[in-house]
Amino acid sequence: MAKDDNSGKDLAAADSSGVGQEGAPAGTVVVVRDAVANPGFPPHRPRVTDVQPSAERRAERTVYTLFYLSIVGSVFAIAAYMAFPIIPEDPGSVRTNNLFIGLGLSLALMAIGIGAVHWGKALMYDHEGIDERHPVRGSEDTRARAVEIFQEAGEESGIGRRTLIRNSLIGALIAFPLPAVVLFRGLGPQDDNPAALLSHTMWKKGTRLALDPTGTPIKASDITLGSAFHVIPEGLQDLEHGKLEEKAKAAVLLMRLKPEDLNELPERAGWSYDGIVAYSKICTHVGCPVALYEQQTHHLLCPCHQSQFDVSNHCEVIFGPAKRPLPQLPIAVDSEGYLIAQSDFTEPVGPSFWERN
Amino acid sequence: MSTSTTTTDLVETKKSGGLTAAASNYIDERTSISTAVKELGRKIFPDHWSFLLGEVALYSFVIILLSGSFLTFFFSAAMTPVEYDGSFVPLKGVEMSAAMSSSLDISFDIRGGLLMRQVHHWAALLFVAAIGLHMLRIYFTGAFRKPRELNWVIGFILFILAMAEGFTGYSLPDDLLSGNGLRIIDGMVKGIPLVGTWISYLLFGGEFPGEAIVGRLYSLHILLLPAIIVALIAMHLLFVVVHKHTQYPGAGRTNQNVVGYPVLPVYAAKAGGFFFIVFGVVMLMASLFTINPIWNYGPYDPSPVSAGTQPDWYIGFADGALRLIPPGLEFVWLDHTFSFNILIPLVALGLFILVVLIYPFIEAWVTGDKREHHILDRPRNAPTRTAIGAAGVTFYAALWATASSDIIATHFKVTMEGVIHTMQFLTLVGPFIAFFIAKRVCLALQKKDREIVLHGYESGRIVRLPGGEYIEVHQPIDEYERWKLVSYSDYKPLMLRPNAQGKITTGQKLRAGMSRWFFEDRIEPVGTTELERSHGDHH
């Protein structure tokens, strides 16, 4: 048994499975003094194709048949390309085009592959060969010469002596990539502040609530009890630029509950209209649309990470990774009976961010 | 194992001339290629099915490059809104990005385009899966030990890059699913303290979703990431040549040799043929099974989302980690938001990745073994390593399964909360259970190996002795089979000793503790003394 040692340096050479590298410490390995000896290679067993000429001929036939079959597959794929064109507005033709070109190519590829492997396994010379291993590290001479080269280079350049040159070079090399970092500022528009942008949406006082995606304004009388509507601000569809960016912040869910089911916060009195409430649709976890409404329990469910929000309790989180309730959009009804926003959201919508407070 | 006669024959044909000989000579005089043929042509590679996993990874990458190049000829990486006017009737007239529109054109208007898209996507899924399985093979057989630690690191970086390639590619069509994936990334990035808001702003070129992200991901997807991957694969394979391939323990195989078949001709035929088989299987999947039907999802819109959305499989573990966080882990402190519901998954996954990355160095430090290892361990012969691997796999699998928590809940008609709570338990406790079970199973298998070496295997032949007693005859195994069971390295715990200054350092204490944890339960390999004694008992 070997002695244990912190460095392992005075250990005997490793057991029979260890490398016989001179001097490489073997650590805490246990050297088996009476280790079983390696019995050497087992006798070679001939394959059936080595002993039966008929089997050898059959294997040869199989291999070239497969290669010919591959040619058939390639030709079939080309023929299928022409014979099964895509006919505009006919999805069925896409399917047959995909299927038959694909099957032809599959046959062409697999027949080559199986044929080549079968050739290698059944017909090629099958006696195993042996390569010798050598330690990965360079020989002692090579290593000594490498050290010497570095020493000579150090001497000849004087990099060790001329410390001012060395240090100023290191400084220059550290400084030169820095402008590249600055250049990346240009990835975003120059004059905006992201935190400020995140704090506002398209909603403002008097914006009508409109249906997503048609943009038709919604009357309070259209909202039946128990229903849920996907809502965007009126005018969003007419935006020239930034339609998706605005929608990603302004999407709202509109639901009508029995007024007695609503447990409203005192500071939000008057934010709902006759049991109709509007909440941001953007999850406060990582921003998925909270699209699933459970009518019976008044719960909203985010399909991405299963955060659940209780609409009757000002959308507070009842399960899942989200922390904050969905922000509420204060609503009212205008003179024509359309639902309108009283103001923008009073807090940033969507996922949390560092500057949010 | 070439015979000398064939070699001379070859040389003589070369001298005698002919087109091949002239061409070879022309090239050799300009490239010295004969040196490469001499060094590599008869290089020996050992044979085992598990060595094919890395090949599958390599080949699927080649398939990805081929099919992806085809796709670049048609894909337009722009988010400019256009009105779709292709062949797919249900989306006609719908406003969408040029990226989505061109992806639909590839699918519905270009013959074989859908096939190439599906080949690309299936091959990508296979690529990451093959790398993952290849890594598990390397891990459980200890192939990461000296001198291959750095190649483990390169391979692991390739695994991360493959996932990055997958995610960037998945996002390119700008369909509803991929847009939601990007939305989740945006939300996660914003949760990073201090810089998150700005990183998101710069990444998306303004507010989410913006019109920049697809073009930027496209640069990464087809230029930067593939270039790095190709360079790292080249290094990875270069190291395989430098180190020579590992081999499983077997009679005649030692740490100083490599036993197997030469590159020319057997490996060229088998590995080359295997490339075509992998390509053929991917092609067959692409012709028969739809993958990522973006036409069903429609273009990205921040408002709709369908229930049961799933990322591609390899992103599942990260998505699952997000789902597992219990409510309420977000705080405002000093006027800033700390989103621990995002930071905990990020940090936990980061640590997990770090531990996997540096595992070879940890194990090398614990064993103190500085020798080269070219014979693979059977997983049972390194019980603690195997158990750590089982724990890691369980942790990953639990996170991964959680990415389908909603589908599990609806499919098996159980509550969403119940699924999440179960998965929380499995993620935290499962690895410990897996560690314990795997370690015990390894030790039991080692004991069984000892039993077989010392007393033979059960022959299934029942004999009635003259006295009426029934026994089952045990047959001794032959010496070749026996060698596989007795030839393994066995380590024992480090004994703490003061160093030259007479001190026991904290580092040493830590190492001794780790060493005890690794090696306190161990089964010694059978030696000749024991073997002879057991033979004496029986005969």
PDB file of C-alpha atoms in Angstrom, chain B residues 242-431:
ATOM      1  CA  VAL B 242      -2.520  15.241 -30.044  1.00  0.00           C
ATOM      2  CA  HIS B 243      -3.804  13.241 -27.068  1.00  0.00           C
ATOM      3  CA  LYS B 244      -4.888  10.212 -29.119  1.00  0.00           C
ATOM      4  CA  HIS B 245      -8.315   8.844 -28.308  1.00  0.00           C
ATOM      5  CA  THR B 246      -9.106   7.264 -24.952  1.00  0.00           C
ATOM      6  CA  GLN B 247     -10.134   3.629 -24.819  1.00  0.00           C
ATOM      7  CA  TYR B 248     -12.196   1.465 -22.534  1.00  0.00           C
ATOM      8  CA  PRO B 249     -10.355  -1.058 -20.372  1.00  0.00           C
ATOM      9  CA  GLY B 250      -9.809  -4.336 -22.188  1.00  0.00           C
ATOM     10  CA  ALA B 251      -7.332  -7.147 -22.482  1.00  0.00           C
ATOM     11  CA  GLY B 252      -4.154  -5.998 -24.201  1.00  0.00           C
ATOM     12  CA  ARG B 253      -5.076  -2.329 -23.845  1.00  0.00           C
ATOM     13  CA  THR B 254      -2.791  -0.277 -21.657  1.00  0.00           C
ATOM     14  CA  ASN B 255      -2.258   3.342 -20.842  1.00  0.00           C
ATOM     15  CA  GLN B 256       0.607   3.355 -23.328  1.00  0.00           C
ATOM     16  CA  ASN B 257      -1.205   2.083 -26.398  1.00  0.00           C
ATOM     17  CA  VAL B 258      -4.287   2.710 -28.514  1.00  0.00           C
ATOM     18  CA  VAL B 259      -6.002  -0.310 -29.948  1.00  0.00           C
ATOM     19  CA  GLY B 260      -8.450   0.000 -32.796  1.00  0.00           C
ATOM     20  CA  TYR B 261      -8.826   0.498 -36.499  1.00  0.00           C
ATOM     21  CA  PRO B 262      -6.777   2.759 -38.745  1.00  0.00           C
ATOM     22  CA  VAL B 263      -8.207   5.913 -40.303  1.00  0.00           C
ATOM     23  CA  LEU B 264      -7.572   4.489 -43.762  1.00  0.00           C
ATOM     24  CA  PRO B 265      -9.511   2.538 -44.736  1.00  0.00           C
ATOM     25  CA  VAL B 266     -11.764   1.329 -41.914  1.00  0.00           C
ATOM     26  CA  TYR B 267     -12.435   4.612 -40.083  1.00  0.00           C
ATOM     27  CA  ALA B 268     -12.858   6.538 -43.297  1.00  0.00           C
ATOM     28  CA  ALA B 269     -15.564   4.069 -44.297  1.00  0.00           C
ATOM     29  CA  LYS B 270     -17.267   3.814 -40.926  1.00  0.00           C
ATOM     30  CA  ALA B 271     -17.088   7.463 -39.826  1.00  0.00           C
ATOM     31  CA  GLY B 272     -17.667   8.782 -43.327  1.00  0.00           C
ATOM     32  CA  GLY B 273     -20.601   6.431 -43.757  1.00  0.00           C
ATOM     33  CA  PHE B 274     -21.930   7.459 -40.368  1.00  0.00           C
ATOM     34  CA  PHE B 275     -22.028  11.087 -41.527  1.00  0.00           C
ATOM     35  CA  PHE B 276     -24.369  10.056 -44.324  1.00  0.00           C
ATOM     36  CA  ILE B 277     -26.493   8.013 -41.920  1.00  0.00           C
ATOM     37  CA  VAL B 278     -26.887  10.986 -39.556  1.00  0.00           C
ATOM     38  CA  PHE B 279     -27.665  13.264 -42.504  1.00  0.00           C
ATOM     39  CA  GLY B 280     -30.142  10.712 -43.831  1.00  0.00           C
ATOM     40  CA  VAL B 281     -31.932  10.396 -40.492  1.00  0.00           C
ATOM     41  CA  VAL B 282     -32.185  14.189 -40.146  1.00  0.00           C
ATOM     42  CA  MET B 283     -33.468  14.386 -43.731  1.00  0.00           C
ATOM     43  CA  LEU B 284     -36.065  11.709 -42.986  1.00  0.00           C
ATOM     44  CA  MET B 285     -37.248  13.593 -39.916  1.00  0.00           C
ATOM     45  CA  ALA B 286     -37.453  16.787 -41.942  1.00  0.00           C
ATOM     46  CA  SER B 287     -39.526  15.122 -44.642  1.00  0.00           C
ATOM     47  CA  LEU B 288     -41.925  13.405 -42.248  1.00  0.00           C
ATOM     48  CA  PHE B 289     -42.249  15.611 -39.170  1.00  0.00           C
ATOM     49  CA  THR B 290     -43.106  19.296 -39.013  1.00  0.00           C
ATOM     50  CA  ILE B 291     -40.919  21.425 -36.765  1.00  0.00           C
ATOM     51  CA  ASN B 292     -41.580  25.026 -35.752  1.00  0.00           C
ATOM     52  CA  PRO B 293     -44.705  25.715 -37.882  1.00  0.00           C
ATOM     53  CA  ILE B 294     -44.383  29.504 -37.712  1.00  0.00           C
ATOM     54  CA  TRP B 295     -47.412  29.887 -40.021  1.00  0.00           C
ATOM     55  CA  ASN B 296     -49.611  28.591 -37.193  1.00  0.00           C
ATOM     56  CA  TYR B 297     -48.213  31.128 -34.735  1.00  0.00           C
ATOM     57  CA  GLY B 298     -48.406  34.196 -36.952  1.00  0.00           C
ATOM     58  CA  PRO B 299     -46.183  37.273 -36.801  1.00  0.00           C
ATOM     59  CA  TYR B 300     -44.965  38.691 -33.513  1.00  0.00           C
ATOM     60  CA  ASP B 301     -47.368  40.928 -31.667  1.00  0.00           C
ATOM     61  CA  PRO B 302     -46.762  41.866 -28.015  1.00  0.00           C
ATOM     62  CA  SER B 303     -50.376  41.254 -27.048  1.00  0.00           C
ATOM     63  CA  PRO B 304     -51.468  37.695 -27.974  1.00  0.00           C
ATOM     64  CA  VAL B 305     -49.862  34.500 -26.743  1.00  0.00           C
ATOM     65  CA  SER B 306     -51.017  30.934 -26.843  1.00  0.00           C
ATOM     66  CA  ALA B 307     -51.250  28.652 -23.834  1.00  0.00           C
ATOM     67  CA  GLY B 308     -48.709  25.850 -23.541  1.00  0.00           C
ATOM     68  CA  THR B 309     -45.854  27.733 -25.185  1.00  0.00           C
ATOM     69  CA  GLN B 310     -42.549  25.892 -25.068  1.00  0.00           C
ATOM     70  CA  PRO B 311     -39.035  26.952 -25.979  1.00  0.00           C
ATOM     71  CA  ASP B 312     -36.785  24.616 -27.964  1.00  0.00           C
ATOM     72  CA  TRP B 313     -35.755  21.799 -25.656  1.00  0.00           C
ATOM     73  CA  TYR B 314     -32.266  23.051 -24.724  1.00  0.00           C
ATOM     74  CA  ILE B 315     -33.587  26.376 -23.369  1.00  0.00           C
ATOM     75  CA  GLY B 316     -36.074  24.504 -21.184  1.00  0.00           C
ATOM     76  CA  PHE B 317     -33.802  24.326 -18.145  1.00  0.00           C
ATOM     77  CA  ALA B 318     -33.508  28.123 -18.011  1.00  0.00           C
ATOM     78  CA  ASP B 319     -37.237  28.651 -18.528  1.00  0.00           C
ATOM     79  CA  GLY B 320     -37.957  26.067 -15.844  1.00  0.00           C
ATOM     80  CA  ALA B 321     -35.655  27.849 -13.414  1.00  0.00           C
ATOM     81  CA  LEU B 322     -37.708  31.036 -13.867  1.00  0.00           C
ATOM     82  CA  ARG B 323     -40.947  29.177 -13.134  1.00  0.00           C
ATOM     83  CA  LEU B 324     -39.707  27.635  -9.894  1.00  0.00           C
ATOM     84  CA  ILE B 325     -39.239  30.888  -8.008  1.00  0.00           C
ATOM     85  CA  PRO B 326     -41.822  31.360  -5.257  1.00  0.00           C
ATOM     86  CA  PRO B 327     -43.804  34.639  -5.202  1.00  0.00           C
ATOM     87  CA  GLY B 328     -42.591  37.828  -3.608  1.00  0.00           C
ATOM     88  CA  LEU B 329     -38.854  37.771  -4.281  1.00  0.00           C
ATOM     89  CA  GLU B 330     -38.491  41.332  -5.485  1.00  0.00           C
ATOM     90  CA  PHE B 331     -37.594  44.307  -3.338  1.00  0.00           C
ATOM     91  CA  VAL B 332     -37.196  48.031  -3.628  1.00  0.00           C
ATOM     92  CA  TRP B 333     -34.216  49.183  -1.610  1.00  0.00           C
ATOM     93  CA  LEU B 334     -32.374  52.503  -1.764  1.00  0.00           C
ATOM     94  CA  ASP B 335     -34.701  53.644  -4.543  1.00  0.00           C
ATOM     95  CA  HIS B 336     -33.757  50.721  -6.783  1.00  0.00           C
ATOM     96  CA  THR B 337     -35.466  47.461  -7.699  1.00  0.00           C
ATOM     97  CA  PHE B 338     -33.754  44.185  -6.834  1.00  0.00           C
ATOM     98  CA  SER B 339     -35.432  41.413  -8.846  1.00  0.00           C
ATOM     99  CA  PHE B 340     -34.390  38.285  -7.012  1.00  0.00           C
ATOM    100  CA  ASN B 341     -37.068  36.368  -8.913  1.00  0.00           C
ATOM    101  CA  ILE B 342     -34.751  36.790 -11.899  1.00  0.00           C
ATOM    102  CA  LEU B 343     -31.369  37.022 -10.182  1.00  0.00           C
ATOM    103  CA  ILE B 344     -31.697  33.735  -8.292  1.00  0.00           C
ATOM    104  CA  PRO B 345     -32.222  31.662 -11.467  1.00  0.00           C
ATOM    105  CA  LEU B 346     -29.458  33.562 -13.260  1.00  0.00           C
ATOM    106  CA  VAL B 347     -26.968  33.087 -10.437  1.00  0.00           C
ATOM    107  CA  ALA B 348     -27.978  29.465  -9.788  1.00  0.00           C
ATOM    108  CA  LEU B 349     -27.584  28.521 -13.444  1.00  0.00           C
ATOM    109  CA  GLY B 350     -24.337  30.485 -13.637  1.00  0.00           C
ATOM    110  CA  LEU B 351     -22.934  28.570 -10.670  1.00  0.00           C
ATOM    111  CA  PHE B 352     -24.132  25.250 -12.109  1.00  0.00           C
ATOM    112  CA  ILE B 353     -22.364  26.039 -15.381  1.00  0.00           C
ATOM    113  CA  LEU B 354     -19.230  27.124 -13.522  1.00  0.00           C
ATOM    114  CA  VAL B 355     -19.069  23.914 -11.488  1.00  0.00           C
ATOM    115  CA  VAL B 356     -19.453  21.762 -14.602  1.00  0.00           C
ATOM    116  CA  LEU B 357     -16.791  23.834 -16.351  1.00  0.00           C
ATOM    117  CA  ILE B 358     -14.173  23.458 -13.618  1.00  0.00           C
ATOM    118  CA  TYR B 359     -15.045  19.955 -12.412  1.00  0.00           C
ATOM    119  CA  PRO B 360     -11.943  18.334 -13.976  1.00  0.00           C
ATOM    120  CA  PHE B 361      -9.705  20.683 -11.994  1.00  0.00           C
ATOM    121  CA  ILE B 362     -11.589  20.024  -8.760  1.00  0.00           C
ATOM    122  CA  GLU B 363     -11.241  16.272  -9.115  1.00  0.00           C
ATOM    123  CA  ALA B 364      -7.571  16.559 -10.075  1.00  0.00           C
ATOM    124  CA  TRP B 365      -6.951  18.659  -6.965  1.00  0.00           C
ATOM    125  CA  VAL B 366      -8.730  16.151  -4.718  1.00  0.00           C
ATOM    126  CA  THR B 367      -6.941  13.069  -6.047  1.00  0.00           C
ATOM    127  CA  GLY B 368      -3.593  14.827  -6.487  1.00  0.00           C
ATOM    128  CA  ASP B 369      -3.104  12.468  -9.431  1.00  0.00           C
ATOM    129  CA  LYS B 370      -0.831  14.122 -11.985  1.00  0.00           C
ATOM    130  CA  ARG B 371      -0.473  11.143 -14.324  1.00  0.00           C
ATOM    131  CA  GLU B 372      -1.953  10.958 -17.776  1.00  0.00           C
ATOM    132  CA  HIS B 373      -5.093   8.849 -18.042  1.00  0.00           C
ATOM    133  CA  HIS B 374      -5.971   7.239 -21.334  1.00  0.00           C
ATOM    134  CA  ILE B 375      -7.963   4.233 -20.099  1.00  0.00           C
ATOM    135  CA  LEU B 376     -11.544   5.198 -19.374  1.00  0.00           C
ATOM    136  CA  ASP B 377     -13.179   4.480 -16.052  1.00  0.00           C
ATOM    137  CA  ARG B 378     -16.233   2.333 -15.974  1.00  0.00           C
ATOM    138  CA  PRO B 379     -18.684   4.653 -14.163  1.00  0.00           C
ATOM    139  CA  ARG B 380     -19.118   2.211 -11.267  1.00  0.00           C
ATOM    140  CA  ASN B 381     -15.402   2.367 -10.518  1.00  0.00           C
ATOM    141  CA  ALA B 382     -15.617   6.066  -9.656  1.00  0.00           C
ATOM    142  CA  PRO B 383     -18.693   5.970  -7.391  1.00  0.00           C
ATOM    143  CA  THR B 384     -18.551   9.523  -6.053  1.00  0.00           C
ATOM    144  CA  ARG B 385     -17.926  11.068  -9.459  1.00  0.00           C
ATOM    145  CA  THR B 386     -20.789   9.056 -10.930  1.00  0.00           C
ATOM    146  CA  ALA B 387     -23.016  10.087  -8.028  1.00  0.00           C
ATOM    147  CA  ILE B 388     -22.150  13.771  -8.506  1.00  0.00           C
ATOM    148  CA  GLY B 389     -23.000  13.352 -12.183  1.00  0.00           C
ATOM    149  CA  ALA B 390     -26.319  11.736 -11.314  1.00  0.00           C
ATOM    150  CA  ALA B 391     -27.091  14.631  -8.982  1.00  0.00           C
ATOM    151  CA  GLY B 392     -26.258  17.150 -11.720  1.00  0.00           C
ATOM    152  CA  VAL B 393     -28.386  15.311 -14.261  1.00  0.00           C
ATOM    153  CA  THR B 394     -31.292  15.234 -11.793  1.00  0.00           C
ATOM    154  CA  PHE B 395     -30.982  18.956 -11.111  1.00  0.00           C
ATOM    155  CA  TYR B 396     -30.933  19.718 -14.829  1.00  0.00           C
ATOM    156  CA  ALA B 397     -33.792  17.312 -15.545  1.00  0.00           C
ATOM    157  CA  ALA B 398     -35.961  18.833 -12.822  1.00  0.00           C
ATOM    158  CA  LEU B 399     -35.433  22.342 -14.195  1.00  0.00           C
ATOM    159  CA  TRP B 400     -36.060  21.060 -17.694  1.00  0.00           C
ATOM    160  CA  ALA B 401     -39.282  19.295 -16.778  1.00  0.00           C
ATOM    161  CA  THR B 402     -40.494  22.435 -15.017  1.00  0.00           C
ATOM    162  CA  ALA B 403     -40.451  24.247 -18.362  1.00  0.00           C
ATOM    163  CA  SER B 404     -43.468  22.063 -19.154  1.00  0.00           C
ATOM    164  CA  SER B 405     -45.203  22.577 -15.818  1.00  0.00           C
ATOM    165  CA  ASP B 406     -48.389  23.897 -17.437  1.00  0.00           C
ATOM    166  CA  ILE B 407     -48.521  21.025 -19.921  1.00  0.00           C
ATOM    167  CA  ILE B 408     -47.926  18.493 -17.140  1.00  0.00           C
ATOM    168  CA  ALA B 409     -50.756  20.106 -15.180  1.00  0.00           C
ATOM    169  CA  THR B 410     -53.269  20.092 -18.023  1.00  0.00           C
ATOM    170  CA  HIS B 411     -52.224  16.714 -19.388  1.00  0.00           C
ATOM    171  CA  PHE B 412     -52.375  14.822 -16.109  1.00  0.00           C
ATOM    172  CA  LYS B 413     -55.212  16.940 -14.709  1.00  0.00           C
ATOM    173  CA  VAL B 414     -53.295  18.051 -11.614  1.00  0.00           C
ATOM    174  CA  THR B 415     -53.036  21.542 -10.173  1.00  0.00           C
ATOM    175  CA  MET B 416     -50.513  24.029 -11.491  1.00  0.00           C
ATOM    176  CA  GLU B 417     -49.441  24.847  -7.949  1.00  0.00           C
ATOM    177  CA  GLY B 418     -49.020  21.156  -7.116  1.00  0.00           C
ATOM    178  CA  VAL B 419     -46.735  20.645 -10.116  1.00  0.00           C
ATOM    179  CA  ILE B 420     -44.597  23.665  -9.247  1.00  0.00           C
ATOM    180  CA  HIS B 421     -44.298  22.679  -5.584  1.00  0.00           C
ATOM    181  CA  THR B 422     -43.356  19.129  -6.558  1.00  0.00           C
ATOM    182  CA  MET B 423     -40.746  20.406  -8.969  1.00  0.00           C
ATOM    183  CA  GLN B 424     -39.371  22.812  -6.364  1.00  0.00           C
ATOM    184  CA  PHE B 425     -38.913  19.835  -4.066  1.00  0.00           C
ATOM    185  CA  LEU B 426     -37.354  17.700  -6.803  1.00  0.00           C
ATOM    186  CA  THR B 427     -34.947  20.458  -7.858  1.00  0.00           C
ATOM    187  CA  LEU B 428     -33.660  20.987  -4.328  1.00  0.00           C
ATOM    188  CA  VAL B 429     -33.873  17.487  -2.833  1.00  0.00           C
ATOM    189  CA  GLY B 430     -33.785  15.290  -5.951  1.00  0.00           C
ATOM    190  CA  PRO B 431     -30.042  15.721  -6.515  1.00  0.00           C
TER     191      PRO B 431
END
